[in-house]
């Protein structure tokens, strides 16, 4: 009598665990039960679509074409702290696109750091942005830029990494430095990134727990960041669109790719730029990305030009003065 009960309990437990760990299927934009399509999109060679928007001078007329990779929980509607007048002065066009699974871009289960670079390259080709272009990546959206520097440097005029994410498990980062920086994170973020790296198969379950961390609750943003957020929050009417195809295909998969074991080590990259340049911008008071890690990055890669903005946090890209400085440094030849 006991054996059937034990078996039934075990089967039920396995079923519960399976359901708890399994993310729901995505709601594909344009499908019968999915969100509507409202944006311009390009079709990639593998059949997927990337949604995008243009900002500044029309791409057909602009001298400088820039593809911008948005950060976590953002989209092609990312707030740009630049005026049309500045863009015309610089004769520049920025292409903002939804990375795979975000907004109206199709999910990509095979997404990796490598595929992010090839998505950018193919987007540039479909939009006929010339043989070379610039790239900018913000926060978690900077890991596609590392991938561009590895896989498509011949297509780049220049690149900019703004408060760039760092993978604590990159092989060339000294273990002591990685541990020191990692332990500065709030404990729940240490758990989150550790799960993403070591046990990605339970990450979906972890995100559904009530103790899943928030950067606001954990004090990751300083007052400077919060003031900037107050100024731009009224301009952002598309936040729900960011995860409309499912949080797993956008937010979760983004983190899992970022903290996975990559196909390459960024610290082993070499300078492929004879005319353009690569820049890394960091806020001195950033609590999201530890300064020590990016200090080490530019020591290992001295051909990257380092800019540290004093007394600012993680979100200084939303400040018009700082965004203008980023643009001018990138486009200077």
Short mmCIF file of C-alpha atoms in Angstrom, two decimals, residues 8-329:
data_model
loop_
_atom_site.label_atom_id
_atom_site.label_comp_id
_atom_site.label_asym_id
_atom_site.label_seq_id
_atom_site.Cartn_x
_atom_site.Cartn_y
_atom_site.Cartn_z
CA UNK A 8 2.31 8.72 -6.80
CA UNK A 9 3.97 11.30 -4.58
CA UNK A 10 7.24 11.03 -6.53
CA UNK A 11 5.46 11.39 -9.86
CA UNK A 12 3.53 14.38 -8.58
CA UNK A 13 6.70 15.96 -7.22
CA UNK A 14 8.52 15.48 -10.52
CA UNK A 15 5.58 16.99 -12.37
CA UNK A 16 5.51 19.99 -10.04
CA UNK A 17 9.25 20.53 -10.39
CA UNK A 18 9.01 20.29 -14.17
CA UNK A 19 6.23 22.87 -14.31
CA UNK A 20 8.06 25.16 -11.88
CA UNK A 21 11.25 25.10 -13.95
CA UNK A 22 9.68 25.27 -17.40
CA UNK A 23 9.12 28.80 -18.75
CA UNK A 24 5.90 29.48 -20.65
CA UNK A 25 6.00 29.59 -24.46
CA UNK A 26 6.58 33.03 -25.98
CA UNK A 27 3.81 35.13 -27.49
CA UNK A 28 5.26 35.93 -30.89
CA UNK A 29 4.46 39.35 -32.33
CA UNK A 30 2.14 39.06 -35.31
CA UNK A 31 0.99 35.53 -34.42
CA UNK A 32 -2.74 34.85 -33.88
CA UNK A 33 -2.53 35.21 -30.09
CA UNK A 34 0.51 37.45 -29.97
CA UNK A 35 1.01 41.20 -29.69
CA UNK A 36 0.42 43.32 -32.80
CA UNK A 37 3.20 44.51 -35.07
CA UNK A 38 3.63 48.27 -35.02
CA UNK A 39 7.27 48.89 -35.96
CA UNK A 40 9.57 48.69 -38.92
CA UNK A 41 11.40 45.37 -39.00
CA UNK A 42 14.05 43.67 -41.09
CA UNK A 43 13.98 39.97 -41.90
CA UNK A 44 17.21 38.12 -41.17
CA UNK A 45 18.52 35.25 -43.25
CA UNK A 46 17.37 32.68 -40.68
CA UNK A 47 13.79 33.99 -40.90
CA UNK A 48 13.77 36.00 -37.67
CA UNK A 49 12.85 39.68 -37.58
CA UNK A 50 14.50 42.59 -35.78
CA UNK A 51 12.46 45.70 -35.00
CA UNK A 52 14.21 49.07 -35.17
CA UNK A 53 13.79 52.82 -35.26
CA UNK A 54 15.94 55.66 -36.54
CA UNK A 55 16.91 58.81 -34.68
CA UNK A 56 18.65 61.89 -36.02
CA UNK A 57 19.62 62.52 -39.62
CA UNK A 58 17.99 60.06 -42.08
CA UNK A 59 20.36 57.15 -42.61
CA UNK A 60 20.50 57.78 -46.36
CA UNK A 61 21.97 61.25 -45.72
CA UNK A 62 23.95 60.79 -42.50
CA UNK A 63 27.73 60.71 -42.58
CA UNK A 64 27.91 58.64 -39.39
CA UNK A 65 25.72 55.57 -38.91
CA UNK A 66 25.53 54.20 -35.37
CA UNK A 67 23.81 51.05 -34.12
CA UNK A 68 22.87 51.25 -30.44
CA UNK A 69 22.41 48.13 -28.30
CA UNK A 70 19.99 48.82 -25.44
CA UNK A 71 20.38 47.51 -21.90
CA UNK A 72 18.32 45.26 -19.64
CA UNK A 73 14.57 45.90 -19.59
CA UNK A 74 14.74 48.36 -22.47
CA UNK A 75 14.06 48.43 -26.18
CA UNK A 76 14.38 50.42 -29.40
CA UNK A 77 12.40 53.09 -27.52
CA UNK A 78 15.33 53.70 -25.19
CA UNK A 79 15.44 57.33 -24.11
CA UNK A 80 18.15 59.25 -25.96
CA UNK A 81 19.42 62.39 -24.25
CA UNK A 82 20.23 64.08 -27.55
CA UNK A 83 18.47 66.79 -29.50
CA UNK A 84 17.77 66.71 -33.20
CA UNK A 85 20.01 69.78 -33.47
CA UNK A 86 22.96 67.87 -32.01
CA UNK A 87 22.40 64.96 -34.38
CA UNK A 88 22.30 67.32 -37.34
CA UNK A 89 25.47 69.06 -36.17
CA UNK A 90 27.20 65.68 -35.93
CA UNK A 91 25.56 64.52 -39.18
CA UNK A 92 24.70 61.26 -37.46
CA UNK A 93 21.94 58.67 -37.49
CA UNK A 94 21.38 56.27 -34.59
CA UNK A 95 19.66 52.95 -35.28
CA UNK A 96 18.06 51.56 -32.13
CA UNK A 97 16.83 47.99 -32.36
CA UNK A 98 15.07 45.48 -30.14
CA UNK A 99 17.53 42.75 -29.30
CA UNK A 100 16.25 39.20 -29.78
CA UNK A 101 13.11 38.55 -27.73
CA UNK A 102 12.67 42.16 -26.67
CA UNK A 103 9.88 44.40 -27.95
CA UNK A 104 8.90 43.30 -31.45
CA UNK A 105 12.04 41.35 -32.37
CA UNK A 106 11.55 37.60 -32.64
CA UNK A 107 12.85 35.41 -29.80
CA UNK A 108 15.94 33.31 -30.50
CA UNK A 109 16.37 30.15 -28.39
CA UNK A 110 19.90 29.67 -29.78
CA UNK A 111 20.93 33.17 -28.77
CA UNK A 112 24.53 33.59 -27.61
CA UNK A 113 27.13 36.31 -27.26
CA UNK A 114 28.32 35.40 -30.75
CA UNK A 115 24.90 35.61 -32.40
CA UNK A 116 24.39 39.11 -31.00
CA UNK A 117 27.27 40.37 -33.15
CA UNK A 118 25.96 38.71 -36.28
CA UNK A 119 22.48 40.16 -35.64
CA UNK A 120 24.06 43.62 -35.60
CA UNK A 121 26.03 42.95 -38.76
CA UNK A 122 22.99 41.64 -40.60
CA UNK A 123 20.85 44.55 -39.41
CA UNK A 124 23.45 46.93 -40.85
CA UNK A 125 23.44 45.06 -44.16
CA UNK A 126 19.65 44.95 -44.44
CA UNK A 127 19.50 48.69 -43.78
CA UNK A 128 22.38 49.34 -46.18
CA UNK A 129 24.46 51.26 -43.63
CA UNK A 130 27.64 51.04 -45.72
CA UNK A 131 30.51 48.64 -45.22
CA UNK A 132 31.48 50.18 -41.87
CA UNK A 133 29.49 51.67 -39.02
CA UNK A 134 29.72 52.56 -35.31
CA UNK A 135 28.29 50.62 -32.38
CA UNK A 136 27.34 51.70 -28.86
CA UNK A 137 26.27 49.38 -26.06
CA UNK A 138 24.79 50.41 -22.72
CA UNK A 139 25.07 48.35 -19.52
CA UNK A 140 23.99 44.75 -20.22
CA UNK A 141 23.63 45.79 -23.86
CA UNK A 142 27.41 46.18 -23.99
CA UNK A 143 28.10 42.46 -24.23
CA UNK A 144 26.96 42.44 -27.89
CA UNK A 145 29.61 45.12 -28.46
CA UNK A 146 32.31 42.90 -26.97
CA UNK A 147 31.11 40.29 -29.42
CA UNK A 148 31.32 42.77 -32.30
CA UNK A 149 34.93 43.52 -31.35
CA UNK A 150 35.63 39.79 -31.55
CA UNK A 151 33.68 38.69 -34.61
CA UNK A 152 33.12 41.72 -36.86
CA UNK A 153 35.85 44.30 -36.10
CA UNK A 154 36.37 44.74 -39.85
CA UNK A 155 32.84 46.20 -40.06
CA UNK A 156 33.36 48.82 -37.36
CA UNK A 157 34.54 52.41 -37.63
CA UNK A 158 34.47 52.69 -33.84
CA UNK A 159 32.79 51.31 -30.75
CA UNK A 160 31.68 52.57 -27.36
CA UNK A 161 30.94 50.59 -24.20
CA UNK A 162 28.95 52.66 -21.70
CA UNK A 163 28.94 51.37 -18.10
CA UNK A 164 29.55 47.95 -19.63
CA UNK A 165 28.53 44.72 -17.98
CA UNK A 166 31.41 42.47 -16.93
CA UNK A 167 31.11 38.70 -16.66
CA UNK A 168 32.68 37.69 -13.35
CA UNK A 169 33.66 34.36 -14.91
CA UNK A 170 35.73 35.64 -17.82
CA UNK A 171 38.85 33.45 -17.65
CA UNK A 172 41.41 36.27 -17.69
CA UNK A 173 39.97 38.21 -14.76
CA UNK A 174 42.02 37.32 -11.66
CA UNK A 175 40.00 35.19 -9.29
CA UNK A 176 40.72 37.45 -6.31
CA UNK A 177 39.51 40.55 -8.18
CA UNK A 178 36.39 38.79 -9.45
CA UNK A 179 35.51 37.57 -5.95
CA UNK A 180 36.19 40.97 -4.40
CA UNK A 181 33.93 42.74 -6.89
CA UNK A 182 31.27 40.02 -6.77
CA UNK A 183 31.02 40.25 -2.99
CA UNK A 184 30.31 43.97 -3.22
CA UNK A 185 26.98 43.12 -4.82
CA UNK A 186 23.91 42.73 -2.61
CA UNK A 187 23.59 39.10 -1.53
CA UNK A 188 20.47 38.43 -3.60
CA UNK A 189 22.22 39.64 -6.75
CA UNK A 190 25.12 37.33 -5.96
CA UNK A 191 22.61 34.48 -5.85
CA UNK A 192 20.96 35.64 -9.09
CA UNK A 193 24.14 35.89 -11.13
CA UNK A 194 25.50 32.69 -9.63
CA UNK A 195 22.35 30.81 -10.60
CA UNK A 196 22.52 32.27 -14.12
CA UNK A 197 26.08 31.00 -14.49
CA UNK A 198 26.08 27.68 -12.66
CA UNK A 199 22.47 26.44 -12.78
CA UNK A 200 20.70 28.30 -15.60
CA UNK A 201 18.00 25.63 -15.76
CA UNK A 202 16.49 26.91 -12.47
CA UNK A 203 16.77 30.60 -13.35
CA UNK A 204 13.14 30.91 -14.44
CA UNK A 205 11.98 29.43 -11.13
CA UNK A 206 14.27 31.79 -9.23
CA UNK A 207 12.79 34.86 -10.94
CA UNK A 208 9.33 33.89 -9.72
CA UNK A 209 10.29 33.88 -6.06
CA UNK A 210 9.17 36.85 -3.97
CA UNK A 211 12.75 37.48 -2.87
CA UNK A 212 14.00 37.89 -6.47
CA UNK A 213 16.02 41.13 -6.23
CA UNK A 214 15.24 44.56 -7.62
CA UNK A 215 17.89 47.21 -8.21
CA UNK A 216 15.59 49.72 -6.55
CA UNK A 217 15.00 47.64 -3.41
CA UNK A 218 18.66 46.69 -3.14
CA UNK A 219 19.86 50.29 -3.39
CA UNK A 220 21.83 49.83 -6.61
CA UNK A 221 20.90 53.30 -7.87
CA UNK A 222 22.33 56.39 -6.20
CA UNK A 223 20.35 59.64 -5.87
CA UNK A 224 21.85 60.88 -9.14
CA UNK A 225 20.37 57.88 -10.97
CA UNK A 226 16.97 58.27 -9.34
CA UNK A 227 16.78 61.94 -10.29
CA UNK A 228 17.49 61.08 -13.92
CA UNK A 229 14.83 58.37 -13.86
CA UNK A 230 12.26 60.87 -12.57
CA UNK A 231 12.99 63.16 -15.51
CA UNK A 232 12.64 60.53 -18.20
CA UNK A 233 9.91 58.28 -16.82
CA UNK A 234 7.13 60.45 -18.26
CA UNK A 235 8.61 60.12 -21.75
CA UNK A 236 8.58 56.32 -21.71
CA UNK A 237 5.21 54.96 -22.77
CA UNK A 238 6.43 51.63 -24.11
CA UNK A 239 7.64 49.79 -21.00
CA UNK A 240 5.01 47.06 -21.31
CA UNK A 241 6.16 46.35 -24.85
CA UNK A 242 9.65 45.42 -23.63
CA UNK A 243 8.55 42.00 -22.31
CA UNK A 244 5.33 41.52 -24.28
CA UNK A 245 6.62 38.29 -25.86
CA UNK A 246 7.52 36.88 -22.47
CA UNK A 247 10.01 37.74 -19.75
CA UNK A 248 11.95 34.54 -20.34
CA UNK A 249 12.66 35.29 -24.01
CA UNK A 250 13.71 38.86 -23.25
CA UNK A 251 15.01 39.53 -19.74
CA UNK A 252 15.89 36.04 -18.59
CA UNK A 253 17.60 34.82 -21.73
CA UNK A 254 19.57 38.08 -21.84
CA UNK A 255 21.00 37.48 -18.37
CA UNK A 256 21.65 33.80 -19.07
CA UNK A 257 23.64 34.62 -22.21
CA UNK A 258 25.56 37.40 -20.47
CA UNK A 259 26.69 35.21 -17.56
CA UNK A 260 27.26 32.02 -19.52
CA UNK A 261 30.65 30.65 -20.48
CA UNK A 262 31.39 32.59 -23.65
CA UNK A 263 32.96 31.37 -26.85
CA UNK A 264 35.81 33.85 -26.36
CA UNK A 265 37.61 35.86 -23.68
CA UNK A 266 37.30 39.64 -24.22
CA UNK A 267 40.60 40.17 -22.42
CA UNK A 268 42.37 38.46 -25.33
CA UNK A 269 41.06 40.86 -27.98
CA UNK A 270 43.57 42.82 -30.05
CA UNK A 271 43.32 46.29 -31.53
CA UNK A 272 41.87 46.06 -35.03
CA UNK A 273 41.33 49.81 -35.47
CA UNK A 274 43.70 51.84 -37.60
CA UNK A 275 41.51 54.93 -37.93
CA UNK A 276 38.62 54.70 -35.47
CA UNK A 277 38.75 53.96 -31.76
CA UNK A 278 37.07 52.07 -28.93
CA UNK A 279 35.87 53.86 -25.81
CA UNK A 280 34.75 52.70 -22.37
CA UNK A 281 32.74 55.03 -20.14
CA UNK A 282 32.27 54.46 -16.41
CA UNK A 283 30.60 56.40 -13.61
CA UNK A 284 32.81 56.81 -10.55
CA UNK A 285 29.90 56.15 -8.16
CA UNK A 286 28.31 53.28 -10.12
CA UNK A 287 26.93 50.60 -7.79
CA UNK A 288 25.74 48.29 -10.57
CA UNK A 289 29.10 47.78 -12.31
CA UNK A 290 32.15 47.79 -10.04
CA UNK A 291 34.80 50.26 -11.18
CA UNK A 292 37.61 47.89 -10.29
CA UNK A 293 36.58 45.43 -12.97
CA UNK A 294 36.53 47.95 -15.80
CA UNK A 295 39.78 49.46 -14.52
CA UNK A 296 41.29 46.01 -14.98
CA UNK A 297 39.73 45.67 -18.43
CA UNK A 298 41.39 48.83 -19.75
CA UNK A 299 44.70 47.87 -18.15
CA UNK A 300 44.59 44.60 -20.08
CA UNK A 301 43.36 46.36 -23.23
CA UNK A 302 45.21 49.70 -23.22
CA UNK A 303 44.02 50.51 -26.75
CA UNK A 304 40.55 51.13 -25.30
CA UNK A 305 40.18 54.78 -24.31
CA UNK A 306 38.87 55.06 -20.76
CA UNK A 307 36.57 57.84 -19.55
CA UNK A 308 35.44 58.03 -15.93
CA UNK A 309 32.76 60.57 -15.10
CA UNK A 310 33.07 61.80 -11.49
CA UNK A 311 30.23 61.62 -8.97
CA UNK A 312 27.73 59.87 -11.24
CA UNK A 313 26.07 56.48 -11.08
CA UNK A 314 24.98 53.87 -13.57
CA UNK A 315 22.50 55.94 -15.59
CA UNK A 316 24.57 58.94 -16.64
CA UNK A 317 23.92 58.10 -20.30
CA UNK A 318 20.51 59.74 -19.76
CA UNK A 319 22.16 63.08 -18.98
CA UNK A 320 22.31 65.26 -22.14
CA UNK A 321 25.75 66.65 -21.36
CA UNK A 322 27.25 63.21 -20.84
CA UNK A 323 25.53 61.71 -23.87
CA UNK A 324 26.88 64.51 -26.03
CA UNK A 325 30.39 63.85 -24.69
CA UNK A 326 30.01 60.15 -25.52
CA UNK A 327 28.91 60.93 -29.06
CA UNK A 328 31.65 63.48 -29.72
CA UNK A 329 34.41 61.21 -28.45
#
